Coordinates of C-alpha atoms in Angstrom, one line a residue:
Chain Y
X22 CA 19.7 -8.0 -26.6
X23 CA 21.0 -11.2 -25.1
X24 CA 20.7 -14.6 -26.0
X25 CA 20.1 -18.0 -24.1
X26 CA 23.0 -19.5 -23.2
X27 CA 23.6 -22.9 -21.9
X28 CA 25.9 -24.3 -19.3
X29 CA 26.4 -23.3 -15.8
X30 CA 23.9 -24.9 -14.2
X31 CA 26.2 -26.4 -11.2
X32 CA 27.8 -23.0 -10.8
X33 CA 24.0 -21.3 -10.5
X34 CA 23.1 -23.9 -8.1
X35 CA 26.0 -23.6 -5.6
X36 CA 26.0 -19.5 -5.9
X37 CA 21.8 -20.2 -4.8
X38 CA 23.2 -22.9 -1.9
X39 CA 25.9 -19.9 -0.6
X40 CA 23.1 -17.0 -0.9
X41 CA 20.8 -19.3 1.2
X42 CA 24.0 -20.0 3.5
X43 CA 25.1 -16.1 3.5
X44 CA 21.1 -15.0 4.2
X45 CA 20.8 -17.0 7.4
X46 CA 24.2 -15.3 8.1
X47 CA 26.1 -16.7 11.7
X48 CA 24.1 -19.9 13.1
X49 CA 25.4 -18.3 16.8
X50 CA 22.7 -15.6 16.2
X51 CA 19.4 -16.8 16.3
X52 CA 17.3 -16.8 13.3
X53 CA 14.4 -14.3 12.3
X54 CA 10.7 -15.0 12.6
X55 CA 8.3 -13.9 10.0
X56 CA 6.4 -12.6 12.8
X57 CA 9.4 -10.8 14.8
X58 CA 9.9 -9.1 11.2
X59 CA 6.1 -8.1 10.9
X60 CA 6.3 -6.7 14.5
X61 CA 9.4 -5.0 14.6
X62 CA 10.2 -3.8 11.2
X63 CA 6.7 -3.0 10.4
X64 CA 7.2 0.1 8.8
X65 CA 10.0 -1.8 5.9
X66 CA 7.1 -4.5 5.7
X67 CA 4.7 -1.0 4.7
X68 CA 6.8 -0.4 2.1
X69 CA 6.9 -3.8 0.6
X70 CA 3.3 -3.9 0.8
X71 CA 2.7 -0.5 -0.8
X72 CA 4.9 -0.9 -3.9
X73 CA 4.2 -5.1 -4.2
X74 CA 1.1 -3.6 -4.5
X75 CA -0.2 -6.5 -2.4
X76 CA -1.9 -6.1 1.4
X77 CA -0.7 -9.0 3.1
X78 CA 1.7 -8.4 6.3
X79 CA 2.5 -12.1 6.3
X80 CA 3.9 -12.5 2.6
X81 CA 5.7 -9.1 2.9
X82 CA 7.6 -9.9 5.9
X83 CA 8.5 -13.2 4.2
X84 CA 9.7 -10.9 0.9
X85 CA 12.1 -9.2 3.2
X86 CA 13.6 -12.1 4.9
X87 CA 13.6 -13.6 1.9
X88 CA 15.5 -10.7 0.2
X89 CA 17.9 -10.4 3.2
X90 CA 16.3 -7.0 3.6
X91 CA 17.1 -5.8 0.0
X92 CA 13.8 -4.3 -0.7
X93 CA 13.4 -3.7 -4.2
X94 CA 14.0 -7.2 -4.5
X95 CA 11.2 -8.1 -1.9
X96 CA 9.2 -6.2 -3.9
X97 CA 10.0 -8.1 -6.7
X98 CA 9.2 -11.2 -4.8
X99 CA 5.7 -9.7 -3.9
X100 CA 4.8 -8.6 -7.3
X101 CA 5.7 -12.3 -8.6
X102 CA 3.5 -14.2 -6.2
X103 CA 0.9 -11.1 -6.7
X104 CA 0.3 -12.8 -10.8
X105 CA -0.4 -15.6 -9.1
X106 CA -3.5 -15.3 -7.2
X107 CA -6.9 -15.2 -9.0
X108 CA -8.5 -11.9 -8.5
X109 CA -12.3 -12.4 -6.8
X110 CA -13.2 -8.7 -7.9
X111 CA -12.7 -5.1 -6.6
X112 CA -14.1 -3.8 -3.5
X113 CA -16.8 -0.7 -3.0
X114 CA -14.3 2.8 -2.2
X115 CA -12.6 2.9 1.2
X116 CA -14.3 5.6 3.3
X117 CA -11.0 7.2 4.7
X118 CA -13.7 9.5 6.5
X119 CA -14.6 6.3 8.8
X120 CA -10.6 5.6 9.3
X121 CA -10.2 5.0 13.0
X122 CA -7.3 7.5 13.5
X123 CA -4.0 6.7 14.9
X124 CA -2.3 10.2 13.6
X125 CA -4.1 12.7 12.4
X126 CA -2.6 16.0 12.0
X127 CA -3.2 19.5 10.0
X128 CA -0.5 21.9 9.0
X129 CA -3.3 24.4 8.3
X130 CA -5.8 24.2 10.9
X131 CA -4.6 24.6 14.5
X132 CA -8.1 24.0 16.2
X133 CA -9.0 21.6 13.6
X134 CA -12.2 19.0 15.2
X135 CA -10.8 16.1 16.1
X136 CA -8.3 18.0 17.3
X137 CA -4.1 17.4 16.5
X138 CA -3.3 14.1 16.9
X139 CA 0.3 13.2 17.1
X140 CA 0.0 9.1 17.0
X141 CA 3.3 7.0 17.3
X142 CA 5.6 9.4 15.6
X143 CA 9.6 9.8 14.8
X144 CA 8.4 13.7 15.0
X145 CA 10.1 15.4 17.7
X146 CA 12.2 13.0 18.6
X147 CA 16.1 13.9 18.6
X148 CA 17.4 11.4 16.1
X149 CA 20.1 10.1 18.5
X150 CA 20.9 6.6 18.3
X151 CA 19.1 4.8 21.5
X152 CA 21.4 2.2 23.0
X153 CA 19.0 1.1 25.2
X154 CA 18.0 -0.9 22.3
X155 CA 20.7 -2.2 22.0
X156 CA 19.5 -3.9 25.0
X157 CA 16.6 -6.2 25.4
X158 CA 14.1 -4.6 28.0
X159 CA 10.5 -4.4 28.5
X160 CA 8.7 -1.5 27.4
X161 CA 6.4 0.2 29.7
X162 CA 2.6 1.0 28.3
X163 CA 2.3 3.6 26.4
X164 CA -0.9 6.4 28.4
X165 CA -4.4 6.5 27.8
X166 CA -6.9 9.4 27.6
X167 CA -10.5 8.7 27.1
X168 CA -10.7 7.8 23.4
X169 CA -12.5 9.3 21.0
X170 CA -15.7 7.8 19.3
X171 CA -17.5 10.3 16.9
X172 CA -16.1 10.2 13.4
X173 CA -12.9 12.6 12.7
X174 CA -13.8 14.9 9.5
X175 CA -11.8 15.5 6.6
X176 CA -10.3 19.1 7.1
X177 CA -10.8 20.0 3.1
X178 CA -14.2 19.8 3.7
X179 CA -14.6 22.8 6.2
X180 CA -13.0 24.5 3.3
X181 CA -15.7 23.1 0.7
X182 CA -18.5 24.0 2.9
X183 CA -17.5 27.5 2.2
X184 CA -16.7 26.9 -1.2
X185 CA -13.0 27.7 -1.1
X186 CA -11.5 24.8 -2.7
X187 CA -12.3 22.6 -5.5
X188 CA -15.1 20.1 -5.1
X189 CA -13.8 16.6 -5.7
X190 CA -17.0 14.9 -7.5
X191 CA -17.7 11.4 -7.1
X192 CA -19.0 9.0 -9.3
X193 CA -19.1 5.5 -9.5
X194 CA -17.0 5.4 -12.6
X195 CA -15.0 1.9 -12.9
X196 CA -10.9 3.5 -13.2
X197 CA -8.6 1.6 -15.6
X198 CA -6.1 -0.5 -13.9
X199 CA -2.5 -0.5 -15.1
X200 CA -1.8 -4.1 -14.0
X201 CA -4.4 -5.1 -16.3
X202 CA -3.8 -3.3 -19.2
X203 CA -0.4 -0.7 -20.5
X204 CA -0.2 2.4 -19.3
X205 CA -1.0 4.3 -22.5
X206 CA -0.7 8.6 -22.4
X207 CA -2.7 10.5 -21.8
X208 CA -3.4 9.0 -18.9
X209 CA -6.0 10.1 -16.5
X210 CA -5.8 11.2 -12.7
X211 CA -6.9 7.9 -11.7
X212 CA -4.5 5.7 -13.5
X213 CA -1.9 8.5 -12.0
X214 CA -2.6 7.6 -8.3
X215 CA -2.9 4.0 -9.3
X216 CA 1.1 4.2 -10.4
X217 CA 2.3 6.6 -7.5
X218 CA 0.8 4.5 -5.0
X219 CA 2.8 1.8 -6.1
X220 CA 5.6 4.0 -7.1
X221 CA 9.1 3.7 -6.0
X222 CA 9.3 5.8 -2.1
X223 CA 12.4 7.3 -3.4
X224 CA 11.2 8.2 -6.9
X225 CA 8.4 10.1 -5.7
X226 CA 10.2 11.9 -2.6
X227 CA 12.8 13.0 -5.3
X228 CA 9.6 14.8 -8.1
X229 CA 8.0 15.9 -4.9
X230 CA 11.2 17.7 -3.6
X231 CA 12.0 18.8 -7.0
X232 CA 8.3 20.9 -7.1
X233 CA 9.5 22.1 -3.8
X234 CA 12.7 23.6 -5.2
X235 CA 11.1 25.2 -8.2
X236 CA 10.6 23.1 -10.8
X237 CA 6.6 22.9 -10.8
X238 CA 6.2 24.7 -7.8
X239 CA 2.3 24.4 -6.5
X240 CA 2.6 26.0 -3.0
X241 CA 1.5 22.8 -0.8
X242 CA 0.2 23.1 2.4
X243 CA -0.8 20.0 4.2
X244 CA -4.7 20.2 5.0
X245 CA -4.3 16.9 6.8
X246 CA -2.5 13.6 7.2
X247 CA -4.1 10.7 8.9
X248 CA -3.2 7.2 9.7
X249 CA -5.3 4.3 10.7
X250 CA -7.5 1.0 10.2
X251 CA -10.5 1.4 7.6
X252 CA -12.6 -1.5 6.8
X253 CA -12.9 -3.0 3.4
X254 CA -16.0 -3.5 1.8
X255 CA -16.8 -5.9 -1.4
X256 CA -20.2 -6.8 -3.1
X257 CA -20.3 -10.7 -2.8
X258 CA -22.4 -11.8 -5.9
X259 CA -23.5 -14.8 -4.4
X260 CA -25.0 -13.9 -1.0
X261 CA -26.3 -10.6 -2.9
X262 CA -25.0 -8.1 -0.5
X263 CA -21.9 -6.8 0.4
X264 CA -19.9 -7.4 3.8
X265 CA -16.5 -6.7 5.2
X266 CA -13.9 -8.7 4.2
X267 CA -10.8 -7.0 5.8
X268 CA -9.3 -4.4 7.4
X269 CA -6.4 -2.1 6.4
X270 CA -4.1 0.5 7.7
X271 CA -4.0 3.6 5.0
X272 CA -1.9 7.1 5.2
X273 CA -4.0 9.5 3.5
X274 CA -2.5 12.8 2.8
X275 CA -4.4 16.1 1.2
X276 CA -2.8 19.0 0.4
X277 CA -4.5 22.5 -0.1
X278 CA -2.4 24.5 -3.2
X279 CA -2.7 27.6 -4.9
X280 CA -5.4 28.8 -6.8
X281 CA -7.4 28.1 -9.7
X282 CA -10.3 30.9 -10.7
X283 CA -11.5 32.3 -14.2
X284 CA -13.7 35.0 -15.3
X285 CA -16.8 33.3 -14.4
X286 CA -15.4 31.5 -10.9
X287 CA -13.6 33.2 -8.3
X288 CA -10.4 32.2 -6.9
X289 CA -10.0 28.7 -5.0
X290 CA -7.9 26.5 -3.3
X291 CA -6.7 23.4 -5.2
X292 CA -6.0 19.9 -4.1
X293 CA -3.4 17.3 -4.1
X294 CA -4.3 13.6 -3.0
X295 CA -1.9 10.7 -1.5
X296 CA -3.5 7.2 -0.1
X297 CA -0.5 4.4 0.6
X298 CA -0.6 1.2 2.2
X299 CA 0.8 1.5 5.4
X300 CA 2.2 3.9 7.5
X301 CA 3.8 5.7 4.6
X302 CA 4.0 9.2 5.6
X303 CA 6.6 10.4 3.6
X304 CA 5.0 8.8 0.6
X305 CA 1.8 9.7 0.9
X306 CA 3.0 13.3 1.3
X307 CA 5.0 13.2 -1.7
X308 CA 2.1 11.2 -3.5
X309 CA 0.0 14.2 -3.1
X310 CA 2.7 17.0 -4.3
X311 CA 3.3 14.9 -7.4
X312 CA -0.7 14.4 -7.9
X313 CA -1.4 18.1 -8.0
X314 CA 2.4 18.9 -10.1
X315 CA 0.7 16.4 -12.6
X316 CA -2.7 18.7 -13.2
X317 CA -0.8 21.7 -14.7
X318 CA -3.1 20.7 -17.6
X319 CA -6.6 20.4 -15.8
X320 CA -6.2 23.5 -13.8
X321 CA -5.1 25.8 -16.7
X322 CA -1.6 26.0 -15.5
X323 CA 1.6 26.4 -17.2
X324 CA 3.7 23.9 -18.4
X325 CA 7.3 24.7 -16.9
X326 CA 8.9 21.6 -18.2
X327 CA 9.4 20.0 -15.4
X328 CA 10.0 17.0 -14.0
X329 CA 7.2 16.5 -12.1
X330 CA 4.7 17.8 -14.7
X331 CA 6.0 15.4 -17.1
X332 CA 3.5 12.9 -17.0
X333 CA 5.4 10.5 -19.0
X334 CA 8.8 11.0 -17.2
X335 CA 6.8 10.4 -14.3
X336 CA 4.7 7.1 -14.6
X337 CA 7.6 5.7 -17.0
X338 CA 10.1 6.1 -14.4
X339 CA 8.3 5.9 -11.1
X340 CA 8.2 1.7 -11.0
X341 CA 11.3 0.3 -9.3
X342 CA 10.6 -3.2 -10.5
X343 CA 10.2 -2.1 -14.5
X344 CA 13.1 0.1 -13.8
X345 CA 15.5 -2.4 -12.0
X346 CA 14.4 -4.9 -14.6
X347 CA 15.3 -2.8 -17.1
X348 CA 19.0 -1.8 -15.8
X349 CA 20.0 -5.2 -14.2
X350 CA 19.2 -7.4 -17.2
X351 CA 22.4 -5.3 -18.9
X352 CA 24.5 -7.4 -16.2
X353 CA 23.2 -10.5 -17.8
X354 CA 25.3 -12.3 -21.2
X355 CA 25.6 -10.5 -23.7
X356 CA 28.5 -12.0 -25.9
X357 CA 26.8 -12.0 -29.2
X358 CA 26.2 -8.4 -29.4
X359 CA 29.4 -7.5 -27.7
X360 CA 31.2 -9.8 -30.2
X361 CA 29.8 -7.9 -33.1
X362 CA 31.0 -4.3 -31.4
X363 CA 34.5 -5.9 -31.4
X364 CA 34.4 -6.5 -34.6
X365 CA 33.2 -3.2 -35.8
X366 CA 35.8 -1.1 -33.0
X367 CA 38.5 -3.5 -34.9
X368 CA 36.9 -2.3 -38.0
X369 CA 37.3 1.3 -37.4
X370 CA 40.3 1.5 -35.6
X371 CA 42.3 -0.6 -38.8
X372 CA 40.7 2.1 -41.3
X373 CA 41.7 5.3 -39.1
X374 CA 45.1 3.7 -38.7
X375 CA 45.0 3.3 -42.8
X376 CA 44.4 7.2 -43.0
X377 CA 47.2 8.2 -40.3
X378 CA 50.0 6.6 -42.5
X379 CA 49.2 5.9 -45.8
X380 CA 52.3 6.7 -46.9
X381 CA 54.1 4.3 -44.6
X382 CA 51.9 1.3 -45.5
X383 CA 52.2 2.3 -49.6
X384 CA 55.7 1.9 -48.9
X385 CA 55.2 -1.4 -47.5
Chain R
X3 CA -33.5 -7.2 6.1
X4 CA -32.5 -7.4 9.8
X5 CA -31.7 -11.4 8.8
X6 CA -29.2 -9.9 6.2
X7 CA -27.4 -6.8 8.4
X8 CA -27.4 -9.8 11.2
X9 CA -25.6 -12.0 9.0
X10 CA -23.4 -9.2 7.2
X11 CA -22.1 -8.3 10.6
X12 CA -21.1 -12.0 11.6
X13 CA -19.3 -12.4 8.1
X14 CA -17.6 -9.1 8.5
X15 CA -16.3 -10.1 11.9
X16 CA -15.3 -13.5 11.0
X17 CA -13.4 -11.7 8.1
X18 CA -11.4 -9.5 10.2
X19 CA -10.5 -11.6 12.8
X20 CA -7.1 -13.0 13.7
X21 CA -7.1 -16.6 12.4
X22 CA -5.6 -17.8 15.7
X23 CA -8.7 -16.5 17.7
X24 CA -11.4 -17.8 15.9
X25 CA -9.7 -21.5 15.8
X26 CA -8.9 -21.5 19.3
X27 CA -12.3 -20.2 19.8
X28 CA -13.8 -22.8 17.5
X29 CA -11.9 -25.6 19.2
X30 CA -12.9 -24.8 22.5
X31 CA -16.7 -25.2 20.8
X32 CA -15.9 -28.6 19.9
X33 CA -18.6 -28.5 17.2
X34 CA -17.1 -30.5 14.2
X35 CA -20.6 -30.9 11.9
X36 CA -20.6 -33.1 8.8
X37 CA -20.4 -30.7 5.4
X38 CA -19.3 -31.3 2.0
X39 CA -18.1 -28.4 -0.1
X40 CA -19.9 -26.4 -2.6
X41 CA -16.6 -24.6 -3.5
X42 CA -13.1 -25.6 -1.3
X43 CA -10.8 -23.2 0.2
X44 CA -9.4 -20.7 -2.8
X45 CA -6.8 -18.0 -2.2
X46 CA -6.8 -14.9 -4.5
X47 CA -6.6 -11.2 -4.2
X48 CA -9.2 -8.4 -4.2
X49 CA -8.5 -4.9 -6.2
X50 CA -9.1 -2.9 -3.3
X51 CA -10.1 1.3 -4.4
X52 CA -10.0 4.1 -2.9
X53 CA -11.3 7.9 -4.4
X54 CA -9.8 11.0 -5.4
X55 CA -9.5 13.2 -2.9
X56 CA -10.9 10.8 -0.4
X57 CA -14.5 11.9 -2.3
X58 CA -14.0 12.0 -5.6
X59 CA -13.9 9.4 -8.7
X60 CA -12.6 5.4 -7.5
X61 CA -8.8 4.8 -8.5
X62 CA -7.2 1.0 -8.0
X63 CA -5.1 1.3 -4.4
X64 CA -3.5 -2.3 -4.7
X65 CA -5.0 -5.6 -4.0
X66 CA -5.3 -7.3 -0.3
X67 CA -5.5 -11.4 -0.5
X68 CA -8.4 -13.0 0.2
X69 CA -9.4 -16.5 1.1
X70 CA -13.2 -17.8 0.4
X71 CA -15.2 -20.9 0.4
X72 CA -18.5 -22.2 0.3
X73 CA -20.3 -25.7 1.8
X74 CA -23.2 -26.8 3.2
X75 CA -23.9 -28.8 6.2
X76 CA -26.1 -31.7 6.2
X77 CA -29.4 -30.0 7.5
X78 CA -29.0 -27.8 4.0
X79 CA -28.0 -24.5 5.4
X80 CA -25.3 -23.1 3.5
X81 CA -22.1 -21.3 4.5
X82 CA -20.0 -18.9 3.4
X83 CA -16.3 -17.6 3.9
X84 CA -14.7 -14.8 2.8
X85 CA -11.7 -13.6 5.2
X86 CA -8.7 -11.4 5.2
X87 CA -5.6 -13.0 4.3
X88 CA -4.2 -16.6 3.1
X89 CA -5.8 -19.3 5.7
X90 CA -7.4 -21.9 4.6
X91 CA -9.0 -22.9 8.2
X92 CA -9.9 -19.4 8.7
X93 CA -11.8 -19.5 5.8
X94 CA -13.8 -23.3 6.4
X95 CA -14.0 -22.2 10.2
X96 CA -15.9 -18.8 8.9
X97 CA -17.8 -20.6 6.7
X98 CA -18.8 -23.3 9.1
X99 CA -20.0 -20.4 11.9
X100 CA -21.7 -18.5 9.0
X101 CA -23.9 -22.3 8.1
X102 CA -24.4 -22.6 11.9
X103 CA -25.6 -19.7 12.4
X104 CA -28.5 -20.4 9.9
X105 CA -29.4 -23.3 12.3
X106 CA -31.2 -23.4 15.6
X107 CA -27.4 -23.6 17.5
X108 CA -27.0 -20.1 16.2
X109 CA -27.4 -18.6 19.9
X110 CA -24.8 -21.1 21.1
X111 CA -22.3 -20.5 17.9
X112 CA -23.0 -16.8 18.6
X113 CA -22.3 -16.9 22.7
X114 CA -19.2 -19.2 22.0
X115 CA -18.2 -17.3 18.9
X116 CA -18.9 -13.9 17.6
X117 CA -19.8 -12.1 21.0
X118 CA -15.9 -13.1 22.5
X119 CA -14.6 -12.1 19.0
X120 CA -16.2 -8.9 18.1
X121 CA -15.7 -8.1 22.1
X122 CA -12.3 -8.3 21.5
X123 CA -11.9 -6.9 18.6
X124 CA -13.7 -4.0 20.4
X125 CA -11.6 -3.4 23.2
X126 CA -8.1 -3.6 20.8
X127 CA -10.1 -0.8 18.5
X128 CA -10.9 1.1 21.5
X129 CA -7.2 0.4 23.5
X130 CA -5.8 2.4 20.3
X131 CA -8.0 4.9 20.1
X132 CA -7.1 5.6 24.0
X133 CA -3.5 6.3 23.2
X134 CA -3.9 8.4 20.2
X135 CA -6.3 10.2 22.1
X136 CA -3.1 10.7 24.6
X137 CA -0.9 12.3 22.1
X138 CA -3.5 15.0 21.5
X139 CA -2.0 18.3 21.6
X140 CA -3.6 20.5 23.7
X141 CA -2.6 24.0 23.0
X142 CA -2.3 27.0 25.2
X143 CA -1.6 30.5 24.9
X144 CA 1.2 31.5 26.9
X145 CA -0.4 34.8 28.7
X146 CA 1.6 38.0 28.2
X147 CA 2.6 40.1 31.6
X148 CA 0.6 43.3 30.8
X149 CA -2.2 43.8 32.7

């Protein structure tokens, strides 16, 4: 534990005046907009949106100038403000099916309809620094085709059409919402996706690498990944109907895994869902690995003991603002209790010293 | 019914809007009607959901902030604003558009207004479809030389 201490109020409050000083960094370099950082460091303002667990491209990009980039800590910033605001209700399901698609790719299905989309991607690209940006320049527009209008399907369901993977069933249940009330275990696949979603990017890369390497392993295949705008839809009590009150850019990724049959069904594909704020492919993608490690239990699997079917290791370790809470708050005073372990290390060490040389000190 | 889909697609696209748009657009309207408030500009957040398996059961995504407000103008129609994001104008300019448009200068709101807005919006949705539709792979089969 550690205890309030008082004092050091004028030391806090010129360390705050030289953190505001060292943020802004060399007044010969001109300072950052919130909007240059939205623009131009929109994935990093993804992020904070997807773990703050807060859609607001504004406040993000704030977070991070705020943070001087440190990103855990814009989180932190984002979750804060988040208790703040009243909450006006939930809105009806995105339909991702509707998602006007930036990306929209298949590892499985070459000649998938709607086609491969590659979107503004890092793929393929040669990861050698560009020095031309090093420069300011204008960039040239990127081409046009003639644009697509018709819906783009879901892949997995050319696959349910011919029964081959697992129907996901939908219902209007109302999921439990861990920012509302503990996470208490079991959990249930909701509630799971709920703390991926807003898990820590590097958490979930790590449990979804880890099922890669072995431990867990559930054969994933991407069946698709998409990126793009959906509308969002909420019931407004007093008008009576419901209308759409936004507009957000999701990265859905479902993954087709092994099988699951029994003596009454035969064999079929299982699934694995991610949905992030954000362009958040890596994220997504991991989401969904970790979603279908976790089901060991639903789909009659084995437990392995791993990692990522540890449903407890996993949604008590996945939040980086419980978890940096947690380990920073050691920095913080602690004198009492370190006082009492001097005294006891003083303790012991005077009675081992008593049982190394009796003799000596019974001649004393 | 067609009243209510009328006015659910005005609020939706006085929701989505950029707040910069539809002020500059309001502005150059020049319509400033009296009003007093039924409920003033409130910023909060919305759970927003998504489902398993983009089909399946709801689960909590994260929540997207939300401005809303209600008044009424002095002829008794009432508007409403619920928008994307934290701005208070946004939100008295939506609900402002949304009363006027319960009131016989609803063509002129909806010529000055919504059609410039949702034409926009319109060709920045269909701009971005163009270019994805660019990075389509087209594949080929590379023809082997036996005949």
């Amino acid at each position: 534990m550690y205890v309030a201490v008082k004092g050091g109020e004028r030391a806090i409050d010129n360390a705050h005046a030289w953190l505001a000083e060292e943020r802004r960094g060399d007044l010969d370099v001109a300072e950052l907009s919130i909007a240059q950082i939205r623009e131009q460091l929109s994935l990093a303002v993804n992020r904070v949106m997807a773990e703050g667990s807060l859609y607001d491209p504004d406040l993000a990009a704030l977070a991070i100038k705020q943070s001087r980039g440190d990103m855990i800590e814009a989180i932190f910033l984002i979750r804060a403000y988040r208790t703040t605001l009243p909450r006006f209700g939930a809105t009806a399901p995105v339909d991702t099916e509707a998602m006007a698609c930036d990306r929209r790719i298949s590892a499985t299905f070459k000649d998938a309809p709607g086609g491969q989309v590659l979107g503004p991607t890092f793929d393929y690209t040669h990861r050698l620094l560009d020095f031309a940006l090093a420069a300011e320049g204008d960039i040239p527009e990127a081409p046009q085709s003639e644009p697509r209008t018709e819906v783009t399907p879901h892949i997995t369901e050319f696959l349910n059409q011919e029964g081959l993977i697992q129907t996901e069933v939908s219902s209007d249940d109302v999921p439990g919402d861990l920012t509302r009330e503990p996470l208490e275990l079991p959990s249930s696949r909701p509630l799971r996706l709920q703390a991926l979603t807003r898990g820590d990017e590097g958490f979930v890369l790590s449990m979804a690498y880890s099922t890669q390497r072995g431990y867990g392993r559930n054969h994933a295949f991407v069946g698709e990944l998409r990126i793009g705008k959906v509308a969002v839809e909420m019931d407004i009590p007093e008008l009576g109907f419901a209308i759409e009150v936004g507009e957000i850019e999701l990265t859905e990724c479902e993954t087709v895994n092994q099988f699951q049959g029994s003596k009454t069904e035969p064999p079929q594909f299982t699934r694995g869902y991610g949905l992030v704020f954000g362009q958040s492919e890596r994220k997504s993608i991991s989401m969904a690995l970790v979603d279908r490690a976790l089901r060991w239990q639903e789909l009659g699997e084995d437990n392995m003991g791993a990692p990522a079917q540890d449903e407890e290791f996993v949604l008590y370790h996945s939040d980086n603002i419980q978890a940096t809470g947690f380990l920073e708050h050691i920095k913080l005073p602690h004198y009492v209790d370190f006082q009492s372990e001097l005294e006891l290390i003083r303790k012991l060490r005077r009675e081992a010293m008593e049982n190394i040389n009796p003799v000596q000190e019974a001649a004393e | 019914m067609t009243a209510e889909n009328n006015r659910r697609s005005w609020m939706s696209v006085l929701a989505k809007t950029p707040a910069g748009r539809l002020l500059a657009l309001w502005h150059e309207l020049g319509a400033e009607p009296d009003f007093h408030w039924l409920r003033a500009p409130e910023i909060g957040a919305t759970m927003v959901r998504g489902r398993l398996g983009g089909t399946g059961a709801p689960f909590n995504l994260g929540e997207m902030t939300l401005t809303r407000c209600a008044l009424q103008l002095e002829s008794g129609a009432v508007g409403h604003g619920y928008v994307q994001g934290r701005d208070k104008d946004k939100a008295r300019v939506a609900a402002l558009v949304d009363a006027l448009m319960q009131t016989e200068q609803a063509e002129a709101v909806r010529a000055a207004i919504l059609t410039p807005l949702q034409a926009e919006m319109t060709a920045s949705k269909g701009t971005r479809a163009a270019k994805a539709a660019a990075t389509k792979v087209d594949f080929f089969t590379m023809v082997r030389g036996e005949d």
